[in-house]
Amino acid sequence: MSLNRAWIHIRGIVQGVGFRPFIHRLVRERDLHGTIKNSSSGVELELEGERAQLEAFIAELPRRAPKLAVIEEIETEYSDELKGFTDFQILSSKTEALRDTLISPDICICDDCLRELSDPKDRRYRYPFINCTNCGPRFTIIKDVPYDRVKTSMAAFPMCPDCDREYRDIENRRYHAQPDCCPVCGPEVFYLNAEGQRVEGDAIELARSTLKAGGIVAVKGLGGIHLACRCDEPEIAQTLRRRKQRDEKPFAVMCRNADCAAKGCELSDGERAVLEGFRRPIVLLKKREPGLWHISENAYVGVMLPYTPLHVLLFGDDIDMLVMTSANLSDTPMITGNDEAVRKLRGIADGFLLHNRDIQTRCDDSLGWVLDGKEYFARRSRGYVPFPVRMQRELPPILACGAEQKASFCLSRGAYVFPSQHIGDLKNMETFDCYTEQIAHFERLFDIHPKALVCDLHPDYLSTEYAAERAKQEGTALIRVQHHHAHLAACLADNLVEEKVIGLVWDGVGLGTDGTSWGAECLIGDYQGFERFGSIRPIPLIGGDLATKEIDRLAFALLREAGLEAGEIPNAGLYEKMVRAGLNCPLSSGIGRLFDGVAAILNIKTRCSYEGQGAVLLEAAATEDDGVFPIVLDGTPLRFDWREMIRALVKERDAGTEPGRLAARFMNTLIEMAVRQCVRAREASGLNTVALSGGSFQNLYVMKRLPERLSAEGFRVLRHRRVSANDEGLSLGQLMIAAACLP
Ligand code: ZN
Ligand code: ZN
Ligand code: FE
């Protein structure tokens, strides 16, 4: 038997994720002895034991590591000089600063806790707040660091002796689980009627019977309160829409399990894995016609699975699917407080399933698709935040302030960048307050004092105003970054790529360096800078912002520019006068406007009740068609002149070709146009990598075909993986650009 000593350095995200107790267990299993301590880039182990056991231990690390741990590299050195360890010790290292550790996102109930929840002999049987080291609330209950029960919403619930024993036992699954509790010492659930009065009885059963009877119930989740109701009766969802004043915007649903989701939607293995994963985002699944039309009018419906024990108990074994939409009033932040819920949801909710554990930090449900088996975010929030993105090098401390409508921010510390949760539209005052509070909260939690602020070029964004004001007050540097450059950089950072690339950035609107509105850009650049290689012919927005709602104004503009008859559009006479007089008709090269205008020309939608509705419905309407309309590219920057395409499209429409085929052909044309722009950009620059970013790349028709076409032309394609392609992901790019210009 030959004994060896191994020095093992594990790099990655291994602090604050239950890694040391995990190692402790593994070491005991293998009969090894030694020490573990945190290092600045991970953890350091010194272990002695049989060589074969040491090797087996190392091989097991990545496979059995805690869910949140990210092991990037394991470095090992063996020696036969023994130190004679006789036990295993966790050493506290000098470099371990108080605020150096990471904070875990909220994690859905784990299998072990689920088992106990349904075991009549367990002391936590049917207890809606059961949790352990591997699951439960984290980010949403933390007030301050170090992460300790007294600094969370659980401070109000001192542990009972039984829970305390588990908490101190390193062999126990609840070792150092700060939110651990039980029916003796933990929070309580209760039910209120429509008037907000407490109803005696089993709160969960009361909520279930209200739901079954067709009522709407407010349910307190992890990061906010939802409104729930049955899905199977269109009238019930209609009632919720009417009360919530949410006419057409899709609702998300929660299903009892993935099999229930598969009844109404297509479900691939990759989608199932994300749906059932411990982060529990809302996954946008393709609807199976004609089901669920009253829930979502577009091609996809957002589905999530129960993630708290309370949800699990609410569904029981007989409810398959419920609408589960954020409780808020027209685009204000999601409600988090009990009193606030009762006050604001009067007349909307027929009952309230609440509890007395406070939500410290609002965090919306994450939302996205599964593309090639990987997550593709529309909104990165609960279950992911506040976990950092780890860059390849150390960064100075910077605050990136994001955009406006889909606001988010990023803060950097060392090699970590911490993207915030989904914040929302800053033009709403409550949302703006939430934005500034969260910036302060993150700076405190992660002990970051930004030495530079970075914002969008747009002077009127409230995030820009915030950054400018704060930079002035604190005397820090302020860096302004062009919107689409930031998108490009976000995609680079998201893929940990630093080289110069071709960037296709497609979105609704962003201020260009020339003072006009951009939005369908083919850029060449990196963190250091960019040039505008290509774009599209600008579209007059008749009536400015109004044209993004009344999209037949865009149809009029496209038809008129193409030299076609547009007289049948309501108010055509007025629009003609406005264009002629140049009255409130700013030009925009946003590709979203082209989608909207074509949706209206094809009569798919002419008036929108939410942003992007025209584009979303056009995508939903598309059927099979491989055709492509004529593509004209000219000028510098190389612009797509869409007039020829519009003429061909209208000709086909008038010949009776169905709109679904024309919608497909329109998107095929944009895809081919983009490929040609990239080929020309490659000829001009010698670059062979294309980064895709911007909100319009949330069109899955395009996202499934464009990368394929680009690859066929020999390009390497980068797309977003960790942050959203829309403006929410933009702050990451701002931060990296700022880091590149700081000394
Ligand atoms: Zn658990
Ligand atoms: Zn207890
Ligand atoms: Fe954008």
mmCIF file with all atom_site columns, N, CA, C and O and ligand atoms in Angstrom, residues 403 483-484 487 505-510 694-695 725-727 730, ligand 3:
data_model
loop_
_atom_site.group_PDB
_atom_site.id
_atom_site.type_symbol
_atom_site.label_atom_id
_atom_site.label_alt_id
_atom_site.label_comp_id
_atom_site.label_asym_id
_atom_site.label_entity_id
_atom_site.label_seq_id
_atom_site.pdbx_PDB_ins_code
_atom_site.Cartn_x
_atom_site.Cartn_y
_atom_site.Cartn_z
_atom_site.occupancy
_atom_site.B_iso_or_equiv
_atom_site.pdbx_formal_charge
_atom_site.auth_seq_id
_atom_site.auth_comp_id
_atom_site.auth_asym_id
_atom_site.auth_atom_id
_atom_site.pdbx_PDB_model_num
ATOM   1  N  N  . ALA A 1 403 ? -29.784 49.959 -20.785 1.00 0.00 ? 403 ALA A N  1
ATOM   2  C  CA . ALA A 1 403 ? -30.596 50.803 -21.665 1.00 0.00 ? 403 ALA A CA 1
ATOM   3  C  C  . ALA A 1 403 ? -31.802 51.320 -20.883 1.00 0.00 ? 403 ALA A C  1
ATOM   4  O  O  . ALA A 1 403 ? -31.644 51.752 -19.747 1.00 0.00 ? 403 ALA A O  1
ATOM   5  N  N  . HIS A 1 483 ? -25.272 52.207 -28.713 1.00 0.00 ? 483 HIS A N  1
ATOM   6  C  CA . HIS A 1 483 ? -26.184 51.101 -28.396 1.00 0.00 ? 483 HIS A CA 1
ATOM   7  C  C  . HIS A 1 483 ? -25.811 49.775 -29.079 1.00 0.00 ? 483 HIS A C  1
ATOM   8  O  O  . HIS A 1 483 ? -25.708 48.737 -28.422 1.00 0.00 ? 483 HIS A O  1
ATOM   9  N  N  . HIS A 1 484 ? -25.595 49.819 -30.379 1.00 0.00 ? 484 HIS A N  1
ATOM   10 C  CA . HIS A 1 484 ? -25.367 48.561 -31.106 1.00 0.00 ? 484 HIS A CA 1
ATOM   11 C  C  . HIS A 1 484 ? -23.952 48.034 -30.918 1.00 0.00 ? 484 HIS A C  1
ATOM   12 O  O  . HIS A 1 484 ? -23.724 46.831 -30.988 1.00 0.00 ? 484 HIS A O  1
ATOM   13 N  N  . HIS A 1 487 ? -24.315 46.032 -27.868 1.00 0.00 ? 487 HIS A N  1
ATOM   14 C  CA . HIS A 1 487 ? -24.901 44.717 -28.183 1.00 0.00 ? 487 HIS A CA 1
ATOM   15 C  C  . HIS A 1 487 ? -23.818 43.764 -28.696 1.00 0.00 ? 487 HIS A C  1
ATOM   16 O  O  . HIS A 1 487 ? -23.732 42.616 -28.271 1.00 0.00 ? 487 HIS A O  1
ATOM   17 N  N  . VAL A 1 505 ? -26.344 43.191 -35.644 1.00 0.00 ? 505 VAL A N  1
ATOM   18 C  CA . VAL A 1 505 ? -27.138 43.625 -34.503 1.00 0.00 ? 505 VAL A CA 1
ATOM   19 C  C  . VAL A 1 505 ? -28.491 44.106 -35.009 1.00 0.00 ? 505 VAL A C  1
ATOM   20 O  O  . VAL A 1 505 ? -28.583 45.133 -35.674 1.00 0.00 ? 505 VAL A O  1
ATOM   21 N  N  . TRP A 1 506 ? -29.500 43.355 -34.715 1.00 0.00 ? 506 TRP A N  1
ATOM   22 C  CA . TRP A 1 506 ? -30.857 43.663 -35.181 1.00 0.00 ? 506 TRP A CA 1
ATOM   23 C  C  . TRP A 1 506 ? -31.747 43.954 -33.993 1.00 0.00 ? 506 TRP A C  1
ATOM   24 O  O  . TRP A 1 506 ? -31.960 43.092 -33.150 1.00 0.00 ? 506 TRP A O  1
ATOM   25 N  N  . ASP A 1 507 ? -32.266 45.164 -33.943 1.00 0.00 ? 507 ASP A N  1
ATOM   26 C  CA . ASP A 1 507 ? -33.251 45.441 -32.898 1.00 0.00 ? 507 ASP A CA 1
ATOM   27 C  C  . ASP A 1 507 ? -34.197 46.547 -33.305 1.00 0.00 ? 507 ASP A C  1
ATOM   28 O  O  . ASP A 1 507 ? -34.271 46.915 -34.475 1.00 0.00 ? 507 ASP A O  1
ATOM   29 N  N  . GLY A 1 508 ? -34.956 47.036 -32.337 1.00 0.00 ? 508 GLY A N  1
ATOM   30 C  CA . GLY A 1 508 ? -35.983 48.021 -32.649 1.00 0.00 ? 508 GLY A CA 1
ATOM   31 C  C  . GLY A 1 508 ? -35.377 49.372 -32.912 1.00 0.00 ? 508 GLY A C  1
ATOM   32 O  O  . GLY A 1 508 ? -35.504 49.943 -33.990 1.00 0.00 ? 508 GLY A O  1
ATOM   33 N  N  . VAL A 1 509 ? -34.658 49.889 -31.921 1.00 0.00 ? 509 VAL A N  1
ATOM   34 C  CA . VAL A 1 509 ? -34.158 51.247 -32.044 1.00 0.00 ? 509 VAL A CA 1
ATOM   35 C  C  . VAL A 1 509 ? -32.968 51.468 -31.118 1.00 0.00 ? 509 VAL A C  1
ATOM   36 O  O  . VAL A 1 509 ? -32.869 50.881 -30.053 1.00 0.00 ? 509 VAL A O  1
ATOM   37 N  N  . GLY A 1 510 ? -32.052 52.297 -31.585 1.00 0.00 ? 510 GLY A N  1
ATOM   38 C  CA . GLY A 1 510 ? -30.931 52.695 -30.758 1.00 0.00 ? 510 GLY A CA 1
ATOM   39 C  C  . GLY A 1 510 ? -30.308 53.913 -31.419 1.00 0.00 ? 510 GLY A C  1
ATOM   40 O  O  . GLY A 1 510 ? -30.321 54.020 -32.653 1.00 0.00 ? 510 GLY A O  1
ATOM   41 N  N  . GLY A 1 694 ? -29.084 41.574 -30.341 1.00 0.00 ? 694 GLY A N  1
ATOM   42 C  CA . GLY A 1 694 ? -30.203 42.491 -30.537 1.00 0.00 ? 694 GLY A CA 1
ATOM   43 C  C  . GLY A 1 694 ? -31.532 41.772 -30.375 1.00 0.00 ? 694 GLY A C  1
ATOM   44 O  O  . GLY A 1 694 ? -31.644 40.574 -30.634 1.00 0.00 ? 694 GLY A O  1
ATOM   45 N  N  . GLY A 1 695 ? -32.535 42.516 -29.933 1.00 0.00 ? 695 GLY A N  1
ATOM   46 C  CA . GLY A 1 695 ? -33.839 41.942 -29.603 1.00 0.00 ? 695 GLY A CA 1
ATOM   47 C  C  . GLY A 1 695 ? -34.512 41.221 -30.755 1.00 0.00 ? 695 GLY A C  1
ATOM   48 O  O  . GLY A 1 695 ? -35.290 40.288 -30.536 1.00 0.00 ? 695 GLY A O  1
ATOM   49 N  N  . ALA A 1 725 ? -30.315 38.391 -25.643 1.00 0.00 ? 725 ALA A N  1
ATOM   50 C  CA . ALA A 1 725 ? -29.921 39.095 -26.863 1.00 0.00 ? 725 ALA A CA 1
ATOM   51 C  C  . ALA A 1 725 ? -30.547 40.488 -26.915 1.00 0.00 ? 725 ALA A C  1
ATOM   52 O  O  . ALA A 1 725 ? -30.089 41.352 -27.656 1.00 0.00 ? 725 ALA A O  1
ATOM   53 N  N  . ASN A 1 726 ? -31.587 40.713 -26.133 1.00 0.00 ? 726 ASN A N  1
ATOM   54 C  CA . ASN A 1 726 ? -32.242 42.034 -26.196 1.00 0.00 ? 726 ASN A CA 1
ATOM   55 C  C  . ASN A 1 726 ? -31.525 43.037 -25.290 1.00 0.00 ? 726 ASN A C  1
ATOM   56 O  O  . ASN A 1 726 ? -30.451 42.752 -24.755 1.00 0.00 ? 726 ASN A O  1
ATOM   57 N  N  . ASP A 1 727 ? -32.142 44.204 -25.106 1.00 0.00 ? 727 ASP A N  1
ATOM   58 C  CA . ASP A 1 727 ? -31.467 45.279 -24.374 1.00 0.00 ? 727 ASP A CA 1
ATOM   59 C  C  . ASP A 1 727 ? -31.090 44.900 -22.940 1.00 0.00 ? 727 ASP A C  1
ATOM   60 O  O  . ASP A 1 727 ? -30.209 45.518 -22.347 1.00 0.00 ? 727 ASP A O  1
ATOM   61 N  N  . LEU A 1 730 ? -27.479 44.056 -22.755 1.00 0.00 ? 730 LEU A N  1
ATOM   62 C  CA . LEU A 1 730 ? -26.582 45.074 -23.279 1.00 0.00 ? 730 LEU A CA 1
ATOM   63 C  C  . LEU A 1 730 ? -25.575 45.624 -22.256 1.00 0.00 ? 730 LEU A C  1
ATOM   64 O  O  . LEU A 1 730 ? -24.449 45.978 -22.609 1.00 0.00 ? 730 LEU A O  1
HETATM 65 FE FE . FE  B 2 .   ? -31.199 47.251 -28.531 1.00 0.00 ? 3   FE  B FE 1
#
